mmCIF file with all atom_site columns, C-alpha atoms in Angstrom:
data_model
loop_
_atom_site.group_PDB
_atom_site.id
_atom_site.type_symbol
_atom_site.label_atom_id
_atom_site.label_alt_id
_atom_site.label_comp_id
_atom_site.label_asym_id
_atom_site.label_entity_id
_atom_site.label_seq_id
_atom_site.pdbx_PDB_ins_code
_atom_site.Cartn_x
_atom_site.Cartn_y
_atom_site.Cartn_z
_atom_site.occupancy
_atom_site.B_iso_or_equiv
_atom_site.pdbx_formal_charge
_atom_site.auth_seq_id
_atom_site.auth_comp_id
_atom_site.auth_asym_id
_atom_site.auth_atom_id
_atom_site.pdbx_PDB_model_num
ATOM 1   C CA . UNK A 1 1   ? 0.000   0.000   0.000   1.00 0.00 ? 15  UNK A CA 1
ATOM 2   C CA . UNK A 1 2   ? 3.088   2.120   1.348   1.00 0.00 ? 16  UNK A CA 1
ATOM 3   C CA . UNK A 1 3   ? 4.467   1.641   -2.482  1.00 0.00 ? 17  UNK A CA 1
ATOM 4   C CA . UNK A 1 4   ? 1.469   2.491   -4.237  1.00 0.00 ? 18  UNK A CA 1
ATOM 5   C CA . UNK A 1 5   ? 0.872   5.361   -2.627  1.00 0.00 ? 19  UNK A CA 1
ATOM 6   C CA . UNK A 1 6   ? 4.147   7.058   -2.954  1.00 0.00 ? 20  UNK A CA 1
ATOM 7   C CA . UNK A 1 7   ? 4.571   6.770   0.626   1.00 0.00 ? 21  UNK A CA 1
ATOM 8   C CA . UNK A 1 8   ? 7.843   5.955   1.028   1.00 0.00 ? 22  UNK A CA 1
ATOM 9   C CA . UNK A 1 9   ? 11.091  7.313   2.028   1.00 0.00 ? 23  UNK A CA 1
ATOM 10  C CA . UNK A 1 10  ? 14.834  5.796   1.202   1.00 0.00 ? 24  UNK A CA 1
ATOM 11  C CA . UNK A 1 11  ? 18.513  6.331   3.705   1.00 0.00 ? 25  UNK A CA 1
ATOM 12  C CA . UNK A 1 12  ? 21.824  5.753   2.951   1.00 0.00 ? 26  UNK A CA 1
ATOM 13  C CA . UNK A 1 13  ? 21.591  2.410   5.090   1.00 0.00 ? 27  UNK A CA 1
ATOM 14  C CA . UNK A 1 14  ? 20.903  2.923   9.047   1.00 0.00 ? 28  UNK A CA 1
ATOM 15  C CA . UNK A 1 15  ? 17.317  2.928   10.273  1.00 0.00 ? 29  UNK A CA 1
ATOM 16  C CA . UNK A 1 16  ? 16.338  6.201   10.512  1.00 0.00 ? 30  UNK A CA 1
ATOM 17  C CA . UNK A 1 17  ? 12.645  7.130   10.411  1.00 0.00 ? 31  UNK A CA 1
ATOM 18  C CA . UNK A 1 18  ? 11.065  9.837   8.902   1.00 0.00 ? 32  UNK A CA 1
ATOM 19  C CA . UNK A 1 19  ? 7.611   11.630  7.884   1.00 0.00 ? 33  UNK A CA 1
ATOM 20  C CA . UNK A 1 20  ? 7.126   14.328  6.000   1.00 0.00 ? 34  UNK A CA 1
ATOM 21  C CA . UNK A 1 21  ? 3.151   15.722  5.758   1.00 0.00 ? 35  UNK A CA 1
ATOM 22  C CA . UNK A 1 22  ? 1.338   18.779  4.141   1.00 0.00 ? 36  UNK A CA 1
ATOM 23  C CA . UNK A 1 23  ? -1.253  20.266  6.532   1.00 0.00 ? 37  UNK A CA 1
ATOM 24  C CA . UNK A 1 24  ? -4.076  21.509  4.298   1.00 0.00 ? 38  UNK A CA 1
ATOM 25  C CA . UNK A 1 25  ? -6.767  22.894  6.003   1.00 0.00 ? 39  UNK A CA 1
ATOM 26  C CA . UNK A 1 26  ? -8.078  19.766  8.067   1.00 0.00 ? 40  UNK A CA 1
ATOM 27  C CA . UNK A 1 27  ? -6.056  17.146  6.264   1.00 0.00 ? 41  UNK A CA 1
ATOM 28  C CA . UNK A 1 28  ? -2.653  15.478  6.541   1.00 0.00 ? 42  UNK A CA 1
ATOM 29  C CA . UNK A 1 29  ? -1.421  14.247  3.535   1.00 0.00 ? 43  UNK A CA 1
ATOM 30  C CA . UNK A 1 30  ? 1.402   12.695  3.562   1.00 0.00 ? 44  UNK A CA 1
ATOM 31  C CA . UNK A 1 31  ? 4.528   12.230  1.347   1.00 0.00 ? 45  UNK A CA 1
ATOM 32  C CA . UNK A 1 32  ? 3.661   11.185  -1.785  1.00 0.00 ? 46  UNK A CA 1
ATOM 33  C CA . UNK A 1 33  ? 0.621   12.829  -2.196  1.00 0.00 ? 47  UNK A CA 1
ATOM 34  C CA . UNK A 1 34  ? -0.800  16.195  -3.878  1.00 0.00 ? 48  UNK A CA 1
ATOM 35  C CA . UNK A 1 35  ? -2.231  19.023  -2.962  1.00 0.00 ? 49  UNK A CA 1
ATOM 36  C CA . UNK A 1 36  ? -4.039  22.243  -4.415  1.00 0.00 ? 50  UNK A CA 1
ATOM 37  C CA . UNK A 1 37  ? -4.796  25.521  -3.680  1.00 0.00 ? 51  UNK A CA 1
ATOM 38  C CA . UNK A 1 38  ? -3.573  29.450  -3.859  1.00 0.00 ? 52  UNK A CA 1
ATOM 39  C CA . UNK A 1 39  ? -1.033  29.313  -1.491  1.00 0.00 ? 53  UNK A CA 1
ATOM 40  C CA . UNK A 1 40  ? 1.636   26.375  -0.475  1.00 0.00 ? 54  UNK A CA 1
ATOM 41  C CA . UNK A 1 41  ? 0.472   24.820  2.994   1.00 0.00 ? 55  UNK A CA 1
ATOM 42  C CA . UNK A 1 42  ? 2.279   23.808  6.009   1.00 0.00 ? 56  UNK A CA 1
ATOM 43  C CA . UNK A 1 43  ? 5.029   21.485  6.084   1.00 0.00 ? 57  UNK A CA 1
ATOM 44  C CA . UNK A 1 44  ? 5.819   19.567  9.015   1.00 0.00 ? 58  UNK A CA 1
ATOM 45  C CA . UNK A 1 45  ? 8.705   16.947  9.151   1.00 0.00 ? 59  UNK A CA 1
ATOM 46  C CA . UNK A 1 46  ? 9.436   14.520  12.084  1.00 0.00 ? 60  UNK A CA 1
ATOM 47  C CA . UNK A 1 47  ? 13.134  12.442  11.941  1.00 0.00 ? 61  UNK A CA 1
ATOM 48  C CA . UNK A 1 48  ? 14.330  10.108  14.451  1.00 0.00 ? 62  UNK A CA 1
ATOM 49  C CA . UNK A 1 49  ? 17.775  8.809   14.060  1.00 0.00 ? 63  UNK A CA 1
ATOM 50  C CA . UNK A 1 50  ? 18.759  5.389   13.644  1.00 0.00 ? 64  UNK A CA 1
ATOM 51  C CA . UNK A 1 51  ? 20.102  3.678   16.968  1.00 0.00 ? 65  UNK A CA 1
ATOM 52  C CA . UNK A 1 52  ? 23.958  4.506   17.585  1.00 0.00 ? 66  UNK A CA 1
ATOM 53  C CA . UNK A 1 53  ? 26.272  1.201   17.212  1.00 0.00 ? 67  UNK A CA 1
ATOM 54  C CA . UNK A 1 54  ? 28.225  0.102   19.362  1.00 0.00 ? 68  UNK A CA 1
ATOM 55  C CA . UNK A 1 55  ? 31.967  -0.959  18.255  1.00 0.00 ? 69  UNK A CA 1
ATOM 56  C CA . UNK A 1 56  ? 32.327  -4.048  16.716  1.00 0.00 ? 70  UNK A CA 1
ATOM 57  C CA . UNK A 1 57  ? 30.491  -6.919  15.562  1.00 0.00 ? 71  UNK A CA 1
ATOM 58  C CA . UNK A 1 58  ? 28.199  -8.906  18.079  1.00 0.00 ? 72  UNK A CA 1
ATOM 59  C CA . UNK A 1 59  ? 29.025  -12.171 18.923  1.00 0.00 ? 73  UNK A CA 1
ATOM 60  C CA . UNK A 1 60  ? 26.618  -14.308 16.611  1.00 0.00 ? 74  UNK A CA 1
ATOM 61  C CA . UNK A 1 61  ? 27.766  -12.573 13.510  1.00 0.00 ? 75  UNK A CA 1
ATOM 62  C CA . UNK A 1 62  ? 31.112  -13.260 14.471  1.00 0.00 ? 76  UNK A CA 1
ATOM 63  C CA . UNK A 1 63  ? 29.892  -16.898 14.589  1.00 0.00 ? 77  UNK A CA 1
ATOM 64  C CA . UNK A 1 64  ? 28.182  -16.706 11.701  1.00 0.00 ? 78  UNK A CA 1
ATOM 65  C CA . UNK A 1 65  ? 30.530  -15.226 9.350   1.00 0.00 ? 79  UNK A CA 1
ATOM 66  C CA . UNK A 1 66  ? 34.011  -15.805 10.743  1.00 0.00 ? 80  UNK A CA 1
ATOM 67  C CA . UNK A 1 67  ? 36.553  -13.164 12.171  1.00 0.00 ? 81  UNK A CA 1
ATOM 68  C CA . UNK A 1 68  ? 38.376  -12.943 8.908   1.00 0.00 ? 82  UNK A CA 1
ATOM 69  C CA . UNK A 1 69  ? 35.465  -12.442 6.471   1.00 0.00 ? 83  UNK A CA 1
ATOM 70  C CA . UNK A 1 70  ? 34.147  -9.325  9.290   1.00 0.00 ? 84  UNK A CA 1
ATOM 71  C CA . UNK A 1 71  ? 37.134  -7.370  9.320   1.00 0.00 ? 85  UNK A CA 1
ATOM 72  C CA . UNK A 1 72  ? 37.824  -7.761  5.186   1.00 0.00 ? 86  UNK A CA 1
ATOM 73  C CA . UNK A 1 73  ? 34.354  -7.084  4.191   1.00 0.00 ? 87  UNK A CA 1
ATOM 74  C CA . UNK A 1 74  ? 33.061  -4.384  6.974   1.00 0.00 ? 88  UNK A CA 1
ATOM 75  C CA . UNK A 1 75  ? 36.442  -3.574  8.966   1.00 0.00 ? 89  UNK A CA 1
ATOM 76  C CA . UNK A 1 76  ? 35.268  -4.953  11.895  1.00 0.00 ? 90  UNK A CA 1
ATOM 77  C CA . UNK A 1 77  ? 32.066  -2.840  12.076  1.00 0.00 ? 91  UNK A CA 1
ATOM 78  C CA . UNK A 1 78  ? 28.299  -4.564  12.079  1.00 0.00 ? 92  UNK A CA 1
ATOM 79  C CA . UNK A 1 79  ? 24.654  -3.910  12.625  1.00 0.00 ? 93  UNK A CA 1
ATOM 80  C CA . UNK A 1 80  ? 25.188  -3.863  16.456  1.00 0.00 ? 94  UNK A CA 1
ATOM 81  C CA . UNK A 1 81  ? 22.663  -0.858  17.364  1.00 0.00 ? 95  UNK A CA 1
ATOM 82  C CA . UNK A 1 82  ? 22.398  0.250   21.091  1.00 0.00 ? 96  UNK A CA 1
ATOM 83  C CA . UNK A 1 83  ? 19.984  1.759   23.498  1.00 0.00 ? 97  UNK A CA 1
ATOM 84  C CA . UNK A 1 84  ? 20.872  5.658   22.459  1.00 0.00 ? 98  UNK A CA 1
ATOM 85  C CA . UNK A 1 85  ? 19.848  6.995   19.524  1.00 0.00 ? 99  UNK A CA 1
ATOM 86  C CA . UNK A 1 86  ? 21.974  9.439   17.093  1.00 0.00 ? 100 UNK A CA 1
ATOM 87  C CA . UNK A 1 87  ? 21.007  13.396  16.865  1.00 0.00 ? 101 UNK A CA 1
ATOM 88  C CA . UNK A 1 88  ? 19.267  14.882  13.786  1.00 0.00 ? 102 UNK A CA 1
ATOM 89  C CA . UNK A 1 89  ? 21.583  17.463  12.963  1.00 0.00 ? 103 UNK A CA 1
ATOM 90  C CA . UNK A 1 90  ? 19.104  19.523  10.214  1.00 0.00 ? 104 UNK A CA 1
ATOM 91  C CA . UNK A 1 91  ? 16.563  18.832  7.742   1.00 0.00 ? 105 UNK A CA 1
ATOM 92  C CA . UNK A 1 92  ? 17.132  19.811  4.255   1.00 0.00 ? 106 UNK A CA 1
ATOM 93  C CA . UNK A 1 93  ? 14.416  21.277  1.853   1.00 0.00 ? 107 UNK A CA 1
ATOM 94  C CA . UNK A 1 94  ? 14.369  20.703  -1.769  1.00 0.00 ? 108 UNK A CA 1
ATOM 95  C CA . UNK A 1 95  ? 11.973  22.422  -4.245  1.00 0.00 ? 109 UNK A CA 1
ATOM 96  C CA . UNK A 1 96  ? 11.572  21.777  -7.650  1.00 0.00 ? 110 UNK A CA 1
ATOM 97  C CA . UNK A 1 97  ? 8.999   23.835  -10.247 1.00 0.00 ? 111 UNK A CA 1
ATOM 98  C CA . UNK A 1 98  ? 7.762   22.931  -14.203 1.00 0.00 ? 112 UNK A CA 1
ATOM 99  C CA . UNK A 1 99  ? 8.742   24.787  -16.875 1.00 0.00 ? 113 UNK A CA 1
ATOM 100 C CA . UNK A 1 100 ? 5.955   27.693  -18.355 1.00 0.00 ? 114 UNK A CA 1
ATOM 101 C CA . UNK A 1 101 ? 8.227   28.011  -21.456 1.00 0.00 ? 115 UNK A CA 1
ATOM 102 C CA . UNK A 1 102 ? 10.771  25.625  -23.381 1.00 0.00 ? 116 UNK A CA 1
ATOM 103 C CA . UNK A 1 103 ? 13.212  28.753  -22.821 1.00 0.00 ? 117 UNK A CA 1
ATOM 104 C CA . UNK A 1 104 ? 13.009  28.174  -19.102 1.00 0.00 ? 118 UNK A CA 1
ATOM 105 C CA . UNK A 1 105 ? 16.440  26.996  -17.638 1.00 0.00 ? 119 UNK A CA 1
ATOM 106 C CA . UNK A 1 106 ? 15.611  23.951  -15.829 1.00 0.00 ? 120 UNK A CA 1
ATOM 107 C CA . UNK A 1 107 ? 18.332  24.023  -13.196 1.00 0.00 ? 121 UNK A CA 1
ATOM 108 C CA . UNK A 1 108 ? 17.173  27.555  -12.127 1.00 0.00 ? 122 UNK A CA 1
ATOM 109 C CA . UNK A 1 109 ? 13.912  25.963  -11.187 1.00 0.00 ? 123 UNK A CA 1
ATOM 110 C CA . UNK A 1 110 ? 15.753  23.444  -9.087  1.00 0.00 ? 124 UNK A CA 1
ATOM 111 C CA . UNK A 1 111 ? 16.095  24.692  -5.467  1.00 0.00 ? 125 UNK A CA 1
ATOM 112 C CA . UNK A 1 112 ? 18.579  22.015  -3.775  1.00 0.00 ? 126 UNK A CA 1
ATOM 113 C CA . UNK A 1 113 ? 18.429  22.847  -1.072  1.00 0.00 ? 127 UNK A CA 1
ATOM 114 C CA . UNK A 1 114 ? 15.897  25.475  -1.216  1.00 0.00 ? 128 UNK A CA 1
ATOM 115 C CA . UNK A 1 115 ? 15.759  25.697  2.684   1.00 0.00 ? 129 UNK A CA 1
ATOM 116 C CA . UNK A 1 116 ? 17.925  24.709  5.630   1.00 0.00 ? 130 UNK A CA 1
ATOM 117 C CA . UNK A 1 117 ? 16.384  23.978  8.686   1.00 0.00 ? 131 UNK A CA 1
ATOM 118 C CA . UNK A 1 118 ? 19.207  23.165  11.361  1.00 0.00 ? 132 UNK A CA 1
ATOM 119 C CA . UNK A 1 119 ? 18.383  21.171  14.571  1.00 0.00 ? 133 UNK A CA 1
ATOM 120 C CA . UNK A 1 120 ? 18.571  24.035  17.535  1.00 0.00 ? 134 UNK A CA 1
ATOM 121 C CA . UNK A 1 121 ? 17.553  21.669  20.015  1.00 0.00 ? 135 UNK A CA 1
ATOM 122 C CA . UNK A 1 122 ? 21.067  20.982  21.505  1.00 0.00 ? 136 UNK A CA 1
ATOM 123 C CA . UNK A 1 123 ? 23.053  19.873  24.657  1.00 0.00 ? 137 UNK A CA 1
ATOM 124 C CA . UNK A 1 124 ? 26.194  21.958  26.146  1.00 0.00 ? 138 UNK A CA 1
ATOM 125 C CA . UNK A 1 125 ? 28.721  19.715  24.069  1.00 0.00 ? 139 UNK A CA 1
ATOM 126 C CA . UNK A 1 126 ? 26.394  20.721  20.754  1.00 0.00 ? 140 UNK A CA 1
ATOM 127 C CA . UNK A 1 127 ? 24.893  17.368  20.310  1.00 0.00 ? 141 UNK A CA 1
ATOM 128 C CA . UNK A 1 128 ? 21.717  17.639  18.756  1.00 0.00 ? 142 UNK A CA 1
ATOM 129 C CA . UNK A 1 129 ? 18.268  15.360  19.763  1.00 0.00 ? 143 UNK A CA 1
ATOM 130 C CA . UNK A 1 130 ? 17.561  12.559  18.322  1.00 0.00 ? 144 UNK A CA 1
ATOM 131 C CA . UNK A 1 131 ? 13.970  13.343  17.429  1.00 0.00 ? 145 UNK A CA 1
ATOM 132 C CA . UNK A 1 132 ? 13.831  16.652  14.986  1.00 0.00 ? 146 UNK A CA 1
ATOM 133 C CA . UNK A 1 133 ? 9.639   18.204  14.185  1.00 0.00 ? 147 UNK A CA 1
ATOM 134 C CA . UNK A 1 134 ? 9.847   21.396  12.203  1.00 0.00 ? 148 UNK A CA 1
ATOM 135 C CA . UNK A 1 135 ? 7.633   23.030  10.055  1.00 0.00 ? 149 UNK A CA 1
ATOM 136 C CA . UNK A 1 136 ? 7.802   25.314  7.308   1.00 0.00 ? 150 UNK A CA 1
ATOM 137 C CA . UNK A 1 137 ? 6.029   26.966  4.706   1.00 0.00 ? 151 UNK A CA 1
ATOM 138 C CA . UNK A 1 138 ? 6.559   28.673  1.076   1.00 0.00 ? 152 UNK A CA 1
ATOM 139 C CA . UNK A 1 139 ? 5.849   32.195  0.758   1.00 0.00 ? 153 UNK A CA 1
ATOM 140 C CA . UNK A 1 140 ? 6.846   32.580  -3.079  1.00 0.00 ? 154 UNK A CA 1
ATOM 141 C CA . UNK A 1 141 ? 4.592   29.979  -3.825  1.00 0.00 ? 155 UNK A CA 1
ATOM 142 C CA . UNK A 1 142 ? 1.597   32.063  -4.597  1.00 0.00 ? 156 UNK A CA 1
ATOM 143 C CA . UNK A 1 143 ? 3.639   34.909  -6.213  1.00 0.00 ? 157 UNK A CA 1
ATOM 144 C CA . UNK A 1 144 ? 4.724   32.765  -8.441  1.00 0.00 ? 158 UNK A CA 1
ATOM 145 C CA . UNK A 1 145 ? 1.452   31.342  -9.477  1.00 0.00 ? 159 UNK A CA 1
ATOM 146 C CA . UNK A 1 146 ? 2.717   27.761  -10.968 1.00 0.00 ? 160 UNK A CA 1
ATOM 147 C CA . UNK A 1 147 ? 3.104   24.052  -9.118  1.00 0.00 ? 161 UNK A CA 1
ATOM 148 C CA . UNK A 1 148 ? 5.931   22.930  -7.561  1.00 0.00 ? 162 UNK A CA 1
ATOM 149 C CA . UNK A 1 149 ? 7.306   19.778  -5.447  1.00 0.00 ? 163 UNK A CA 1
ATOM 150 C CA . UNK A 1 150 ? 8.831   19.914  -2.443  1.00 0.00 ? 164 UNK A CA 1
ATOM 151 C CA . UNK A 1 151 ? 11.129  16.655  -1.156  1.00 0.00 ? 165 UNK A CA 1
ATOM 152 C CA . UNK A 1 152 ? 12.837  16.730  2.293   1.00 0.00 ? 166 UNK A CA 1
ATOM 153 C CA . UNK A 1 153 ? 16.321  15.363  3.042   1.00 0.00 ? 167 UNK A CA 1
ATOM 154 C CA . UNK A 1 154 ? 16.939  14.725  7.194   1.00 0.00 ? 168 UNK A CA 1
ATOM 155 C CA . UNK A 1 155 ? 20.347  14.531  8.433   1.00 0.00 ? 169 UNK A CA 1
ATOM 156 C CA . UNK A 1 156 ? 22.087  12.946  11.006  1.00 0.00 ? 170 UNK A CA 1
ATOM 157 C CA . UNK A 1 157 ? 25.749  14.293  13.156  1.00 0.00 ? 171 UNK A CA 1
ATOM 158 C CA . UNK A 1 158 ? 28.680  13.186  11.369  1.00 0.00 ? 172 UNK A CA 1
ATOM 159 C CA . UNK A 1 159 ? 29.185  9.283   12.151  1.00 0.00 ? 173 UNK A CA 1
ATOM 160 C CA . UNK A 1 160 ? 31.819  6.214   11.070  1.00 0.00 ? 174 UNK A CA 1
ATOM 161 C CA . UNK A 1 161 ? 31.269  5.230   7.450   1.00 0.00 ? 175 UNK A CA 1
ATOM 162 C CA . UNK A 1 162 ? 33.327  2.738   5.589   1.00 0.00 ? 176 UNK A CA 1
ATOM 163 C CA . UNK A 1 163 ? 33.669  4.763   1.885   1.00 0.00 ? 177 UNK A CA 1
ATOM 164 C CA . UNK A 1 164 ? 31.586  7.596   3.570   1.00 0.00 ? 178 UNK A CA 1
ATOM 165 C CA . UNK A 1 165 ? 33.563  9.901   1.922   1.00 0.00 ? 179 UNK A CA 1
ATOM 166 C CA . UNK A 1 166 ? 36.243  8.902   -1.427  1.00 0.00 ? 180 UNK A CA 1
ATOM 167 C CA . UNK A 1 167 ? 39.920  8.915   -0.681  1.00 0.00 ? 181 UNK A CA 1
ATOM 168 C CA . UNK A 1 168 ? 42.322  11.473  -1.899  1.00 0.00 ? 182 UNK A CA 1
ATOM 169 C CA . UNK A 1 169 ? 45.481  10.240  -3.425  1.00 0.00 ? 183 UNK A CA 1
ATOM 170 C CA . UNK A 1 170 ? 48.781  12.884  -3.800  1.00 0.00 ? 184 UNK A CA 1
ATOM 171 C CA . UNK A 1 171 ? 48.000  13.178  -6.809  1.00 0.00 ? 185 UNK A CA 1
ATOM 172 C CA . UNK A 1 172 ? 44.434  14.720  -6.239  1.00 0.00 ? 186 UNK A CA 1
ATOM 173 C CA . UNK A 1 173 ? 42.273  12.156  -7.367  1.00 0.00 ? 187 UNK A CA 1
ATOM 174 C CA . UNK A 1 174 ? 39.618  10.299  -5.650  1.00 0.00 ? 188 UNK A CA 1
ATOM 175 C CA . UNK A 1 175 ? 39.119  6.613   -5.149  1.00 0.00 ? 189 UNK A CA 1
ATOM 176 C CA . UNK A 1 176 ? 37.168  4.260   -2.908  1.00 0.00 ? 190 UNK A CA 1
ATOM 177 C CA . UNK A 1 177 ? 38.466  1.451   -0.380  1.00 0.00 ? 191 UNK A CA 1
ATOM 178 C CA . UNK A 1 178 ? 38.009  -2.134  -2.142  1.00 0.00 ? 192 UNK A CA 1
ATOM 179 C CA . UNK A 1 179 ? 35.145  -3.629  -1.583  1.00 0.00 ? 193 UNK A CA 1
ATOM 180 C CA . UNK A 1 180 ? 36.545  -7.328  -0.369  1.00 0.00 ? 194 UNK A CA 1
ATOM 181 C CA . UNK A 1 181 ? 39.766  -6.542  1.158   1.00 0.00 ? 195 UNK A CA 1
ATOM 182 C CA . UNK A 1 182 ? 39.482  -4.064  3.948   1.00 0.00 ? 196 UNK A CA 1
ATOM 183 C CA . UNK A 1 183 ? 41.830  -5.384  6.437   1.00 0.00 ? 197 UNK A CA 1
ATOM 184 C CA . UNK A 1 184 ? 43.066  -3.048  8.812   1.00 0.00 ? 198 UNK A CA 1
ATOM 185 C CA . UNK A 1 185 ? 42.915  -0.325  6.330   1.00 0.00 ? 199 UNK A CA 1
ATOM 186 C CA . UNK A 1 186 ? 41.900  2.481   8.873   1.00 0.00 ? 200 UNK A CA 1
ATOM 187 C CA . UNK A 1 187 ? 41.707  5.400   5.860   1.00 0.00 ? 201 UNK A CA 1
ATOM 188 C CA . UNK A 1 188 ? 38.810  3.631   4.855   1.00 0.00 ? 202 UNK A CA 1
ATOM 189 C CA . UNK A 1 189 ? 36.645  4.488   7.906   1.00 0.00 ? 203 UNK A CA 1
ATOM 190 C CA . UNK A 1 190 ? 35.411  8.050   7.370   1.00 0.00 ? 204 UNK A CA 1
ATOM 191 C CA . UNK A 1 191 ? 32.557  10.467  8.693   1.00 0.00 ? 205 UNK A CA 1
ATOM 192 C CA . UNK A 1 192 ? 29.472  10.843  6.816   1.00 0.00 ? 206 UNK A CA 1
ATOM 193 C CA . UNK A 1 193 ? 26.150  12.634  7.209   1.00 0.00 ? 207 UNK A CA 1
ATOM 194 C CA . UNK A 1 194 ? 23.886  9.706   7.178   1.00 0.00 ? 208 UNK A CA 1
ATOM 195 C CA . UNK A 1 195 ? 20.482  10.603  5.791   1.00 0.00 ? 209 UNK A CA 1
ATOM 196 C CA . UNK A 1 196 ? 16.728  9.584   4.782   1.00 0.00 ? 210 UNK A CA 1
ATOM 197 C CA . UNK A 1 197 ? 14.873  11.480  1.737   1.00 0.00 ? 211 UNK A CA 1
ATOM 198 C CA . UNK A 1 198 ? 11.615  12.206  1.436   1.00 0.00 ? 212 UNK A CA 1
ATOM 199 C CA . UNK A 1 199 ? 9.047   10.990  -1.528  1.00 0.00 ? 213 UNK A CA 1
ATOM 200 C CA . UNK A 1 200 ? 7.913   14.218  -2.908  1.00 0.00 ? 214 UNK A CA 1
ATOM 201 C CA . UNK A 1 201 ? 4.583   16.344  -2.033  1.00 0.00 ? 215 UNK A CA 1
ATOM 202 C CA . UNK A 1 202 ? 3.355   17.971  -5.303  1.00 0.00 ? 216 UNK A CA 1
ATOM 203 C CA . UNK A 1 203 ? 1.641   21.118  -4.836  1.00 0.00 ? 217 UNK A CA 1
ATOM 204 C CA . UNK A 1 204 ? -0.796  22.656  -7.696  1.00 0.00 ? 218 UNK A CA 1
ATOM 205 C CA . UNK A 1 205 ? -1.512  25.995  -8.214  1.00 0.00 ? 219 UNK A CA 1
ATOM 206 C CA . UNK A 1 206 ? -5.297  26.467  -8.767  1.00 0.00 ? 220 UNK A CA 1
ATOM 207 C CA . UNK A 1 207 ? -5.937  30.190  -9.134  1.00 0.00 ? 221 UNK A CA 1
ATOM 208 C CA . UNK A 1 208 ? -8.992  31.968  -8.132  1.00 0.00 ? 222 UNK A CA 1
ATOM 209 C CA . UNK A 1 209 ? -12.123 31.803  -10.867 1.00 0.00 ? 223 UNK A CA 1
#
């Protein structure tokens, strides 16, 4: 049903959760669907970050898979999530509009992002919540007078990521870690935004008869 309905969201691999709803009027509709009227509605977005892991591998995978193949295929590092959860550190906006002409520029009606909203909600050390609600709104929407879509990207603090960001050689180009053969290769464990996306919500301007 999820599917068929467009209601769906994608990460870059750990479990985080995500809605993202347009509040028209008395409705919710959420991501994926479509909406109409004279002006853009509310947005409201909700992220919870995917459970922290805990170093290493636990003990059954170990058992399952052997010490050798964990550290050459994952350096070491499994699904082993904990109690704590990690902080949503913003939520990206992303709007996209149709052309009204064939002499339109299509990347100058791609907004990406067209809004950062950052996570304010923060401890003394700066560490952000794990659970993120904003809303937001677009003001240009009815000035503008045509549709648009608006996708959300949520982002988590900075964590371990094997590849999470390419390798830079002396010679300035970029490469990846192999795939098979980690080892002990400690350059390939880098930091890296995790994230979820949104499905889009399509807005249509109807103007007033």
């Amino acid at each position: 049903t999820g599917l068929k309905n467009r209601e769906v969201y994608g990460t870059s691999g750990p479990r985080i959760q995500l809605w993202f709803d347009a509040l028209a009027g008395d409705q919710r509709v959420p991501m994926g669907g479509q909406v109409s009227g004279t002006t853009a509605p509310q947005f409201e977005v909700t992220a919870i970050g995917a459970q922290a892991e805990r170093p290493g591998c636990s003990d059954q995978t170990v058992q399952t898979w052997g010490a050798d193949v964990v550290q050459n295929h994952c350096a070491g590092v499994c699904f082993n999530p904990g109690d704590e959860r990690v902080g949503i550190d913003r939520v990206e906006v992303v709007r996209i509009r149709p052309q009204t002409s064939p002499t339109e520029q299509v990347g100058d009606l791609i907004d990406d992002p067209w809004k950062v909203i950052v996570n304010a909600d923060r401890d003394e050390s700066g560490k952000p919540t794990p659970v993120f609600t904003t809303q937001f709104s677009d003001p240009e929407f009815s000035e503008g007078q045509r549709d648009a879509l608006y996708y959300v990207r949520a982002i988590q603090v900075p964590t371990d990521s094997v590849n999470g960001v390419p390798l830079q050689d002396d010679q300035g180009d970029f490469t990846v870690c192999p795939l098979y053969n980690l080892g002990d290769n400690a350059a390939c464990m880098t930091k890296a935004g995790e994230r979820a996306w949104s499905s889009p919500i399509f807005v249509d301007f109807i103007a007033r008869p």
